[in-house]
Amino acid sequence: MNRRSWHARSWQSLAGELGVDIRKGLHLKEVSRRLVRYGHNVLAEKKKTSPLKMLVAQFKDFMIVVLIAATVISGLMGEIADAVTIMAIIILNAILGFVQEFRAEKSMEALKKLTAPEARVVREGREERIPARDLVPGDIVVLETGDKLPADVRLVECVNLEIDEATLTGESAPVKKMAGVLIEENLGLGDRKNMAYMGTVITRGRGRGLVVTTAMETEMGQIAGMIQEVEEETTPLQRRLEQLGRYLVVLCLVICAAVVATGVWRGESVYEMFLAGISLAVAAIPEGLPAIVTIALAVGVQKMIRRNAIIRKLPAVETLGCATVICSDKTGTLTQNQMTVRKLYTGSRFVEITGEGYNPKGELHLEGNRRQDKPMPWSEPLNQLLKVAALCNNSLLKKQGVTVAGLFRGRAEAAWDIEGDPTEGALLVAAAKTGVWREVLERREKRVGELPFDSERKRMSVIYEDSAGNRLAYVKGAPDVMLRLCDTSLGEGRQMRLNEGMKREILAANDRMAKEALRVIALAYKEISWESEVDEVESGLTFLGLAGMIDPPRPSARKAIEVCKRAGIKPVMITGDHRLTAQAVAGELGIAERSGQVISGAELDEMDDAALARRVNDLAVYARVSPKHKLRIVKALKQQGHVVAMTGDGVNDAPAVKEADIGVSMGKTGTDVTKEASAMVLADDNFATIVAAVEEGRAIYDNIRKFIRYLLSCNLGEVLTMFLASLLAMPLPLLPIQILWVNLVTDGLPAMALGVDKAEPDIMQRLPRAPKESVFARGLAAKILVRGTILGLGSLLVFVIGMLMPGGDIELARTMAFSTLVFSQLFHVLDCKSETRGIFEVGIFSNPYLVGAIAISTTMQLSAVYLPFMQPIFKTVALAGVHWAVILAVAGGPSLLIGLHRSIKKTAKQKIAYLKV
C-alpha cells in the first residue's frame, strides 16, 4: 500500500485489504503468521562498532601517530619526562574521542524509548493488553487519553479525539482527529486528520485505529532510517589540524635533516649532529598542539555551561563559531510553546492583552494605547466575555503542580503551567490576567452540564446554575459557526439585535485577526430554563466577542536574531506550522521581511534538489514541512558552502540535527533522540543562548589561532637559530638539552594560557570566517614567518655578541642565546593576545593565567642559569647585568616597537575621525 494514500481511503476498504474484522480483530494464528512476515514492531538499528574497535581507531589519527613517534624518539634519548608527557597527551585524546563516539551510538536507543511499551488491542473479539513489539499490520488498537501511539494507524472511530503531534510535525496545538476519508492524496503529516502515528500522544478523547504499518515502516521508523543514513563528517577544526600536522611534520623533518647534513658536511661529529637533529625535531614538532586544543575547548565548554549551553562533543564549540546559517524550529525554540491570547474583539472594539505565556499577569488596553496610566475601561461585554472564557473551559492553571484552588488556600509555588488543552489554557490565562478566576466564579455558580467539543459541531457548551437557581449556558467555538447560532449581541447594559451589518463587522474583525496569524475563538452565552432541550441550549445565543491567540515569540529571540545578523549569520525558521502563522512569527522576529522569503512543504515537493539549491540562499522561512524536507534543506545549504547549525526539540528534527555541521537540541522540551543526535544542548531552550554559544565558539577559534601563532613562531625561531648557524659555519648556538628545555619552558604553560584568553570586544561584529578557510588565513602565516625569523636572528645576534664580549667564550655565548630565545618567546606571547591590537592595548594583566605562566617560565629559566646543580646539566654560566641588558633589549625590543606603532596608528585614526565629525 502507498503510505501517502491511506488517509484518502475508507477504513472499511483498508480493513478488507488487511483481512480483518473491525469488531473481532485478528485471530491469534493469523497474528503469528504476520509476525513471521512483518517482524516485531521494534526499530532496527545498524550494526554497532564494538567498544574495542572504537578505542583502537583513536590511535589511527595522523597526529596521534606523529606523537607516538615523538614518544619513541624522546625515550631513546633518555628524555623520560618528555616521553611520559607525550604519552599522557595520546591517552587523553584517545579517551575523549572514544567517549564521544560511544555516546553517539546511543541515538537509536534513545529513539526506542519514545515508542509505547504496551498496546491495547482487540483480538478474537476480546480486548487485551500486549507488548507493543507484538503488534502487526491489521491489528485493532484501542486508544484513550494519555496513550502513546504504538504504531501508525488509520483511525476508524473517534470521540473528541485529539493528538499531540509536536514531536513529528512541530505544531504546538493538539490535532483534532476524525475517521472520515480525506479526498486530497498529497497531504502533509499535519493535515492527515484520520491518521495517527507512532510515538505521538493522545491528549483528549478516545478512539480505535487500524494498524497499517509497524516498526521501520512507520513515520518514526523512517526518521530512524534517516538518522542511520547520515554520514558523520569531521569538523572544520579537525580538518585544519590534520592539514597543519602533516605540513609541520614534513617541513620540520626536512629542515632538521638539512641542519644535520650541513653540520656533517662542515666536519662536525656525526653523532653530535644526529643528537642535535633529533632534539630539534622534538622541539620543532608542536606535540602539545592537540592537548592545548583540547584544553581550550574544555575550558570553553565550562564557560558555555555557565551560559546554559551544554556541549556533548568538544569540536562543536569551534564549528558553531563558524556557522553561517542557524536553522531553527519555531515551536518552543523561537516561540514559547505557550498559546497566549493577544487580542480580544468585543463591543466593536479591539482590546490588546499585555503579558505573554502562562503567567497570569498582564493588562488590557484599547488597541494602539498601551500607556500604563490608561488601562482598558471596564465594560459589561468584556466582563461577560472573560467570564465565559474562564467557565467554558476544562483546563487547569497550575503553579508547579499546584492548582489555583490550592493557591487560594495559601499554597504559592514558582512556575505557572497549564494542564489540558492549550487553547483552553490560553483563554483561562487571559481571564486570570484581568482578575477573572474560574475558582472564584465557581463559588457563586456550579457547573451542572456540558456539551463537549465535537469536530462536526465545532463548539463546546457548559451549563452553570447560580445560587438563585438561574441557569446559563456558556458557549465557545468557531466564529462562523457561532454567528449562525447568535441572535443578539451584548452592549453596555442591554442586548441588541444582531443584524447582517453587525455580522459582517464581526467577520471582518475575524479575518483581520486571522491575517495576523491569530487563532480565533468566538464566545457567547444564553439564559436557559430548566426544561430546555439540548438543541435549545445552543441556539438564540448572545454574542460576546472574539479571542485571538498565538504561540508568541520568546522575548529574547528578536534581540538574539539581530545579533546573529550583525555577526553575519542567517537565521532560518523551519516549522510544521501553517504558512500564515510562520510568516507572522518570522516577521515579528525579523527573520523574514517579505513573503518571497517564505515557502511551504508542498512547494518544496515540487522542486528538485537543483531548484532548491538555487533558491535556498534567498529563503528564510519553511512552513508545513516534514522531516525529509528539513533534511533536504540542511543538505542544500551545505551544498552552497554554508556551515549549518540546526536547532530542534522533537523527533522530527533529529535527522537534520545530525546532518547539520552542528546540531543543537533543546534541554527542557527536547526528546532523548534529538539530544543524543546533537552536539550541543540548550539547557534553557532559549534561542538567545545560541548567540552566547556562537560568541564562545568564535573566541575559542581565535584562541586556537593565537597559540598556533605563538607555538609555530617560537618553533620556527628555534629551527632557524640552528639552521642559520649551520649555514654560516658557526658553532652550535644551542645544545640538544637546551633545545629541549626551551621547548618545555615556553611551549607548555604560556601556550595553554593563551587557549583560555578572553574574547576580543568586536568578536560579534565580524562576519563568519569562510568554511574552507585555512588556519593560516588572514595574514597568520606571514606573522609566523616574520616573527619566527626575528626570533632566530635575534638569538644568533646575541650568540655572536656573547662570543665577542670581553671574557666571552662558547658557554657564555650559548647561555645568552639560550636565555634570549626563552625571553623573546615570553615577550612574544603577549603579542599573540590579539591579531589587531598591540601590547599596550591588550591589557597585559587581563589574563591572570598568562601572567602566572610567564612568571613560572621565567623562574624556570633563571633556575637553569643560576642554580649550581642545574648549571652542569644545561651547560650554563651565571649572567651579569650587562648580559641581561643585551638579552632583554633584543628579546623585548620587537614587541615594544610593534605595540608602540599600533598605539600611535590607532590614536591617529581616532583624531582623524574626530576632525571629520
PDB file of C-alpha atoms in Angstrom, residues 43 81 102 105 111 146-147 157 217 225 231 238-239 264 357 389 438 488 535 559 598 662 768 785 899:
ATOM      1  CA  LEU A  43      13.064  -0.059  15.487  1.00  0.00           C
ATOM      2  CA  ALA A  81      59.724  13.030  31.358  1.00  0.00           C
ATOM      3  CA  PHE A 102      30.383   5.770  22.256  1.00  0.00           C
ATOM      4  CA  GLU A 105      25.802   5.299  19.397  1.00  0.00           C
ATOM      5  CA  LEU A 111      14.641   6.754  19.897  1.00  0.00           C
ATOM      6  CA  GLY A 146      -2.679   9.689  27.692  1.00  0.00           C
ATOM      7  CA  ASP A 147      -1.808   6.754  25.444  1.00  0.00           C
ATOM      8  CA  GLU A 157     -13.517   5.572  15.466  1.00  0.00           C
ATOM      9  CA  GLU A 217       7.929   1.326   8.022  1.00  0.00           C
ATOM     10  CA  GLY A 225      16.414   5.193   8.993  1.00  0.00           C
ATOM     11  CA  GLU A 231      27.285  10.044   7.478  1.00  0.00           C
ATOM     12  CA  GLN A 238      39.657  18.581  12.819  1.00  0.00           C
ATOM     13  CA  ARG A 239      40.345  19.122   9.121  1.00  0.00           C
ATOM     14  CA  VAL A 264      78.319  16.813   8.953  1.00  0.00           C
ATOM     15  CA  GLY A 357       2.990  32.903  28.424  1.00  0.00           C
ATOM     16  CA  ALA A 389     -13.563  32.217  28.721  1.00  0.00           C
ATOM     17  CA  ARG A 438     -12.757  30.339  37.476  1.00  0.00           C
ATOM     18  CA  THR A 488     -28.279  39.155  19.771  1.00  0.00           C
ATOM     19  CA  ASP A 535     -30.818  21.843  20.730  1.00  0.00           C
ATOM     20  CA  LYS A 559      17.341  40.520  20.048  1.00  0.00           C
ATOM     21  CA  VAL A 598       8.616  32.031   2.758  1.00  0.00           C
ATOM     22  CA  ILE A 662      26.475  21.420  14.411  1.00  0.00           C
ATOM     23  CA  PRO A 768      31.879  34.358   9.960  1.00  0.00           C
ATOM     24  CA  LEU A 785      57.278  33.687   9.341  1.00  0.00           C
ATOM     25  CA  GLY A 899      52.980  47.830  20.256  1.00  0.00           C
TER      26      GLY A 899
END
